[in-house]
């Protein structure tokens, strides 16, 4: 069986995406408690990486899991620094009940496609959900629209973490080929398939209240 270190070395030789110091920031760590077990979910750029306590404590295993499930290799740091980082993460983790399976477990956007003029589609499990830049950047609008169109409720993030995640999505978005009529398509026509729902009209509320 290939060890974690051997797997990482082989991945580096094949040109995996390696993050430098200062580039790797997780959105949050969630501690799920239930059935006599503790499970940790690292949330990173829309990915959720499930780890046991032992896997979280071991830096090579943590880096391998991030590489396998999020496609990036976190920077390696001295063992004592990594242990302090993990302790800080665990102290600040959000604790939730397990309930067989977390409601928002496994949520990961496949890609964001830009159509110009502040129009986007989020691709998720075979569905393409339309957004304007405004609705994409407001977490309440994003979660409600994903629930309506894709029948999934994304995890609720800290507002700062959500903004960082959306910025990352936009920076890595795929540009769609221009189509006839795109230039004159208004926000209303882009989202004309969205029925009015209670609470959706109150979009002027600041993100901090989300």
mmCIF file of C-alpha atoms in Angstrom:
data_model
loop_
_atom_site.group_PDB
_atom_site.id
_atom_site.type_symbol
_atom_site.label_atom_id
_atom_site.label_comp_id
_atom_site.label_asym_id
_atom_site.label_seq_id
_atom_site.Cartn_x
_atom_site.Cartn_y
_atom_site.Cartn_z
ATOM 1 C CA UNK A 1 0.000 0.000 0.000
ATOM 2 C CA UNK A 2 1.291 3.451 -0.917
ATOM 3 C CA UNK A 3 1.987 5.609 2.123
ATOM 4 C CA UNK A 4 0.741 9.191 2.400
ATOM 5 C CA UNK A 5 4.259 10.561 1.877
ATOM 6 C CA UNK A 6 4.878 8.374 -1.176
ATOM 7 C CA UNK A 7 1.543 9.428 -2.655
ATOM 8 C CA UNK A 8 2.399 13.115 -2.165
ATOM 9 C CA UNK A 9 5.894 12.745 -3.669
ATOM 10 C CA UNK A 10 4.464 10.942 -6.709
ATOM 11 C CA UNK A 11 1.757 13.608 -7.134
ATOM 12 C CA UNK A 12 4.364 16.385 -6.995
ATOM 13 C CA UNK A 13 6.392 14.642 -9.713
ATOM 14 C CA UNK A 14 3.239 14.597 -11.870
ATOM 15 C CA UNK A 15 2.681 18.341 -11.413
ATOM 16 C CA UNK A 16 -0.114 18.581 -8.842
ATOM 17 C CA UNK A 17 -1.296 22.037 -7.733
ATOM 18 C CA UNK A 18 0.880 23.073 -4.785
ATOM 19 C CA UNK A 19 -0.144 26.027 -2.613
ATOM 20 C CA UNK A 20 2.536 28.260 -1.117
ATOM 21 C CA UNK A 21 2.582 29.737 2.384
ATOM 22 C CA UNK A 22 -0.117 32.386 2.583
ATOM 23 C CA UNK A 23 -2.279 30.789 -0.136
ATOM 24 C CA UNK A 24 -3.925 28.072 1.943
ATOM 25 C CA UNK A 25 -6.867 29.133 4.113
ATOM 26 C CA UNK A 26 -9.752 26.822 5.005
ATOM 27 C CA UNK A 27 -13.242 28.287 5.300
ATOM 28 C CA UNK A 28 -14.073 26.485 8.540
ATOM 29 C CA UNK A 29 -13.765 23.226 10.467
ATOM 30 C CA UNK A 30 -17.014 21.515 11.501
ATOM 31 C CA UNK A 31 -17.097 18.964 14.318
ATOM 32 C CA UNK A 32 -19.938 16.456 13.943
ATOM 33 C CA UNK A 33 -20.810 14.509 17.084
ATOM 34 C CA UNK A 34 -23.166 11.526 17.198
ATOM 35 C CA UNK A 35 -23.442 7.761 17.702
ATOM 36 C CA UNK A 36 -20.370 7.809 19.922
ATOM 37 C CA UNK A 37 -18.169 9.114 17.108
ATOM 38 C CA UNK A 38 -16.549 12.421 16.219
ATOM 39 C CA UNK A 39 -16.148 13.386 12.581
ATOM 40 C CA UNK A 40 -14.391 16.480 11.273
ATOM 41 C CA UNK A 41 -15.265 18.210 8.010
ATOM 42 C CA UNK A 42 -12.761 20.688 6.583
ATOM 43 C CA UNK A 43 -14.583 23.140 4.310
ATOM 44 C CA UNK A 44 -12.351 24.577 1.583
ATOM 45 C CA UNK A 45 -13.436 26.426 -1.591
ATOM 46 C CA UNK A 46 -16.759 24.605 -1.745
ATOM 47 C CA UNK A 47 -15.285 21.186 -0.915
ATOM 48 C CA UNK A 48 -15.948 19.229 2.274
ATOM 49 C CA UNK A 49 -13.186 16.845 3.317
ATOM 50 C CA UNK A 50 -14.180 14.353 6.021
ATOM 51 C CA UNK A 51 -11.450 13.337 8.469
ATOM 52 C CA UNK A 52 -11.141 11.382 11.673
ATOM 53 C CA UNK A 53 -9.334 12.964 14.619
ATOM 54 C CA UNK A 54 -6.271 10.844 13.866
ATOM 55 C CA UNK A 55 -6.212 11.851 10.197
ATOM 56 C CA UNK A 56 -6.532 15.527 11.126
ATOM 57 C CA UNK A 57 -3.569 15.280 13.507
ATOM 58 C CA UNK A 58 -1.243 13.704 10.926
ATOM 59 C CA UNK A 59 0.049 16.293 8.461
ATOM 60 C CA UNK A 60 0.907 13.834 5.629
ATOM 61 C CA UNK A 61 -2.576 12.280 5.827
ATOM 62 C CA UNK A 62 -4.240 15.699 5.949
ATOM 63 C CA UNK A 63 -2.276 16.886 2.891
ATOM 64 C CA UNK A 64 -3.119 13.691 0.987
ATOM 65 C CA UNK A 65 -6.841 14.029 1.748
ATOM 66 C CA UNK A 66 -6.822 17.653 0.572
ATOM 67 C CA UNK A 67 -5.020 16.632 -2.616
ATOM 68 C CA UNK A 68 -7.385 13.743 -3.342
ATOM 69 C CA UNK A 69 -10.644 15.558 -2.620
ATOM 70 C CA UNK A 70 -9.935 19.273 -3.267
ATOM 71 C CA UNK A 71 -7.238 18.944 -5.940
ATOM 72 C CA UNK A 72 -4.625 21.064 -4.144
ATOM 73 C CA UNK A 73 -1.642 20.253 -1.925
ATOM 74 C CA UNK A 74 -1.363 22.466 1.176
ATOM 75 C CA UNK A 75 2.121 23.774 2.032
ATOM 76 C CA UNK A 76 4.179 21.649 4.399
ATOM 77 C CA UNK A 77 5.096 23.271 7.688
ATOM 78 C CA UNK A 78 7.209 22.175 10.667
ATOM 79 C CA UNK A 79 5.521 19.537 12.807
ATOM 80 C CA UNK A 80 5.178 21.762 15.882
ATOM 81 C CA UNK A 81 3.578 24.545 13.802
ATOM 82 C CA UNK A 82 1.137 22.103 12.234
ATOM 83 C CA UNK A 83 0.121 20.731 15.645
ATOM 84 C CA UNK A 84 -0.542 24.273 16.919
ATOM 85 C CA UNK A 85 -2.554 25.059 13.782
ATOM 86 C CA UNK A 86 -4.707 21.956 14.254
ATOM 87 C CA UNK A 87 -5.264 22.762 17.953
ATOM 88 C CA UNK A 88 -6.413 26.282 17.033
ATOM 89 C CA UNK A 89 -8.721 24.875 14.365
ATOM 90 C CA UNK A 90 -10.264 22.401 16.797
ATOM 91 C CA UNK A 91 -10.777 25.071 19.469
ATOM 92 C CA UNK A 92 -12.668 27.235 16.962
ATOM 93 C CA UNK A 93 -14.572 24.429 15.223
ATOM 94 C CA UNK A 94 -18.339 24.662 14.810
ATOM 95 C CA UNK A 95 -20.008 21.720 16.587
ATOM 96 C CA UNK A 96 -23.116 20.162 15.021
ATOM 97 C CA UNK A 97 -25.085 16.940 15.587
ATOM 98 C CA UNK A 98 -24.381 14.179 13.063
ATOM 99 C CA UNK A 99 -28.009 13.075 12.375
ATOM 100 C CA UNK A 100 -26.958 10.103 10.225
ATOM 101 C CA UNK A 101 -25.615 12.428 7.522
ATOM 102 C CA UNK A 102 -25.144 16.206 7.610
ATOM 103 C CA UNK A 103 -27.815 18.021 5.597
ATOM 104 C CA UNK A 104 -25.212 19.937 3.611
ATOM 105 C CA UNK A 105 -22.594 17.168 3.370
ATOM 106 C CA UNK A 106 -20.855 16.695 0.055
ATOM 107 C CA UNK A 107 -21.714 20.115 -1.404
ATOM 108 C CA UNK A 108 -19.193 21.144 -4.042
ATOM 109 C CA UNK A 109 -19.717 23.363 -7.083
ATOM 110 C CA UNK A 110 -18.363 21.729 -10.247
ATOM 111 C CA UNK A 111 -17.639 25.028 -11.974
ATOM 112 C CA UNK A 112 -18.842 28.588 -12.527
ATOM 113 C CA UNK A 113 -19.464 29.722 -16.118
ATOM 114 C CA UNK A 114 -19.464 33.409 -17.033
ATOM 115 C CA UNK A 115 -21.645 34.779 -19.844
ATOM 116 C CA UNK A 116 -20.574 38.414 -19.609
ATOM 117 C CA UNK A 117 -22.700 41.289 -18.409
ATOM 118 C CA UNK A 118 -22.744 40.041 -14.801
ATOM 119 C CA UNK A 119 -24.432 36.740 -15.796
ATOM 120 C CA UNK A 120 -23.281 33.359 -14.522
ATOM 121 C CA UNK A 121 -24.349 29.744 -14.212
ATOM 122 C CA UNK A 122 -23.310 27.503 -11.344
ATOM 123 C CA UNK A 123 -22.936 23.889 -12.476
ATOM 124 C CA UNK A 124 -23.894 21.354 -9.823
ATOM 125 C CA UNK A 125 -24.593 17.640 -10.388
ATOM 126 C CA UNK A 126 -25.717 18.065 -13.990
ATOM 127 C CA UNK A 127 -27.744 21.233 -13.384
ATOM 128 C CA UNK A 128 -26.872 24.762 -14.523
ATOM 129 C CA UNK A 129 -28.344 27.341 -12.125
ATOM 130 C CA UNK A 130 -28.492 30.939 -13.353
ATOM 131 C CA UNK A 131 -27.180 33.817 -11.219
ATOM 132 C CA UNK A 132 -26.421 37.466 -11.600
ATOM 133 C CA UNK A 133 -23.302 38.797 -9.883
ATOM 134 C CA UNK A 134 -25.460 40.416 -7.204
ATOM 135 C CA UNK A 135 -27.321 37.216 -6.349
ATOM 136 C CA UNK A 136 -24.139 35.147 -6.497
ATOM 137 C CA UNK A 137 -22.371 37.419 -4.009
ATOM 138 C CA UNK A 138 -25.253 37.417 -1.503
ATOM 139 C CA UNK A 139 -25.175 34.203 0.489
ATOM 140 C CA UNK A 140 -28.902 34.234 1.273
ATOM 141 C CA UNK A 141 -29.775 34.522 -2.430
ATOM 142 C CA UNK A 142 -27.247 31.832 -3.370
ATOM 143 C CA UNK A 143 -28.506 29.307 -0.808
ATOM 144 C CA UNK A 144 -32.198 29.914 -1.576
ATOM 145 C CA UNK A 145 -31.699 29.655 -5.335
ATOM 146 C CA UNK A 146 -29.618 26.458 -5.005
ATOM 147 C CA UNK A 147 -32.354 24.980 -2.817
ATOM 148 C CA UNK A 148 -35.056 25.961 -5.308
ATOM 149 C CA UNK A 149 -33.273 24.860 -8.481
ATOM 150 C CA UNK A 150 -30.973 22.034 -7.364
ATOM 151 C CA UNK A 151 -32.805 20.790 -4.246
ATOM 152 C CA UNK A 152 -29.675 21.211 -2.116
ATOM 153 C CA UNK A 153 -29.004 23.631 0.724
ATOM 154 C CA UNK A 154 -25.327 24.698 0.689
ATOM 155 C CA UNK A 155 -23.537 25.048 4.028
ATOM 156 C CA UNK A 156 -23.917 28.400 5.733
ATOM 157 C CA UNK A 157 -20.517 30.123 5.890
ATOM 158 C CA UNK A 158 -19.143 33.012 7.844
ATOM 159 C CA UNK A 159 -19.770 36.105 5.626
ATOM 160 C CA UNK A 160 -16.038 36.764 5.161
ATOM 161 C CA UNK A 161 -15.376 33.114 4.229
ATOM 162 C CA UNK A 162 -18.305 33.189 1.777
ATOM 163 C CA UNK A 163 -16.969 36.299 0.047
ATOM 164 C CA UNK A 164 -13.523 34.688 -0.287
ATOM 165 C CA UNK A 165 -15.100 31.543 -1.744
ATOM 166 C CA UNK A 166 -17.147 33.499 -4.303
ATOM 167 C CA UNK A 167 -14.091 35.563 -5.249
ATOM 168 C CA UNK A 168 -12.188 32.320 -5.839
ATOM 169 C CA UNK A 169 -15.057 30.931 -7.960
ATOM 170 C CA UNK A 170 -15.145 34.071 -10.102
ATOM 171 C CA UNK A 171 -11.355 34.134 -10.537
ATOM 172 C CA UNK A 172 -11.455 30.512 -11.748
ATOM 173 C CA UNK A 173 -14.656 30.764 -13.797
ATOM 174 C CA UNK A 174 -14.975 29.383 -17.318
ATOM 175 C CA UNK A 175 -15.992 31.881 -20.006
ATOM 176 C CA UNK A 176 -18.833 30.771 -22.268
ATOM 177 C CA UNK A 177 -18.768 31.444 -25.977
ATOM 178 C CA UNK A 178 -20.795 34.591 -26.839
ATOM 179 C CA UNK A 179 -24.264 33.966 -28.231
ATOM 180 C CA UNK A 180 -26.621 36.129 -30.290
ATOM 181 C CA UNK A 181 -28.753 38.334 -28.073
ATOM 182 C CA UNK A 182 -26.535 38.018 -24.999
ATOM 183 C CA UNK A 183 -25.556 41.686 -25.071
ATOM 184 C CA UNK A 184 -29.121 42.904 -24.587
ATOM 185 C CA UNK A 185 -30.231 40.301 -22.060
ATOM 186 C CA UNK A 186 -31.319 42.045 -18.868
ATOM 187 C CA UNK A 187 -31.105 40.752 -15.303
ATOM 188 C CA UNK A 188 -34.855 40.186 -15.290
ATOM 189 C CA UNK A 189 -34.815 38.142 -18.501
ATOM 190 C CA UNK A 190 -31.779 36.161 -17.296
ATOM 191 C CA UNK A 191 -33.664 35.151 -14.143
ATOM 192 C CA UNK A 192 -37.180 35.116 -15.584
ATOM 193 C CA UNK A 193 -37.595 31.469 -14.553
ATOM 194 C CA UNK A 194 -37.459 32.456 -10.879
ATOM 195 C CA UNK A 195 -40.866 32.828 -9.197
ATOM 196 C CA UNK A 196 -41.256 35.379 -6.426
ATOM 197 C CA UNK A 197 -40.837 33.743 -3.021
ATOM 198 C CA UNK A 198 -41.423 35.094 0.457
ATOM 199 C CA UNK A 199 -38.268 36.827 1.678
ATOM 200 C CA UNK A 200 -36.631 37.119 -1.760
ATOM 201 C CA UNK A 201 -37.781 40.705 -2.196
ATOM 202 C CA UNK A 202 -35.724 41.780 0.813
ATOM 203 C CA UNK A 203 -32.422 41.663 -1.081
ATOM 204 C CA UNK A 204 -31.221 45.058 0.081
ATOM 205 C CA UNK A 205 -30.282 43.724 3.516
ATOM 206 C CA UNK A 206 -26.500 43.772 4.139
ATOM 207 C CA UNK A 207 -24.596 40.478 3.895
ATOM 208 C CA UNK A 208 -23.548 40.682 7.542
ATOM 209 C CA UNK A 209 -27.130 39.929 8.584
ATOM 210 C CA UNK A 210 -27.227 36.734 6.503
#
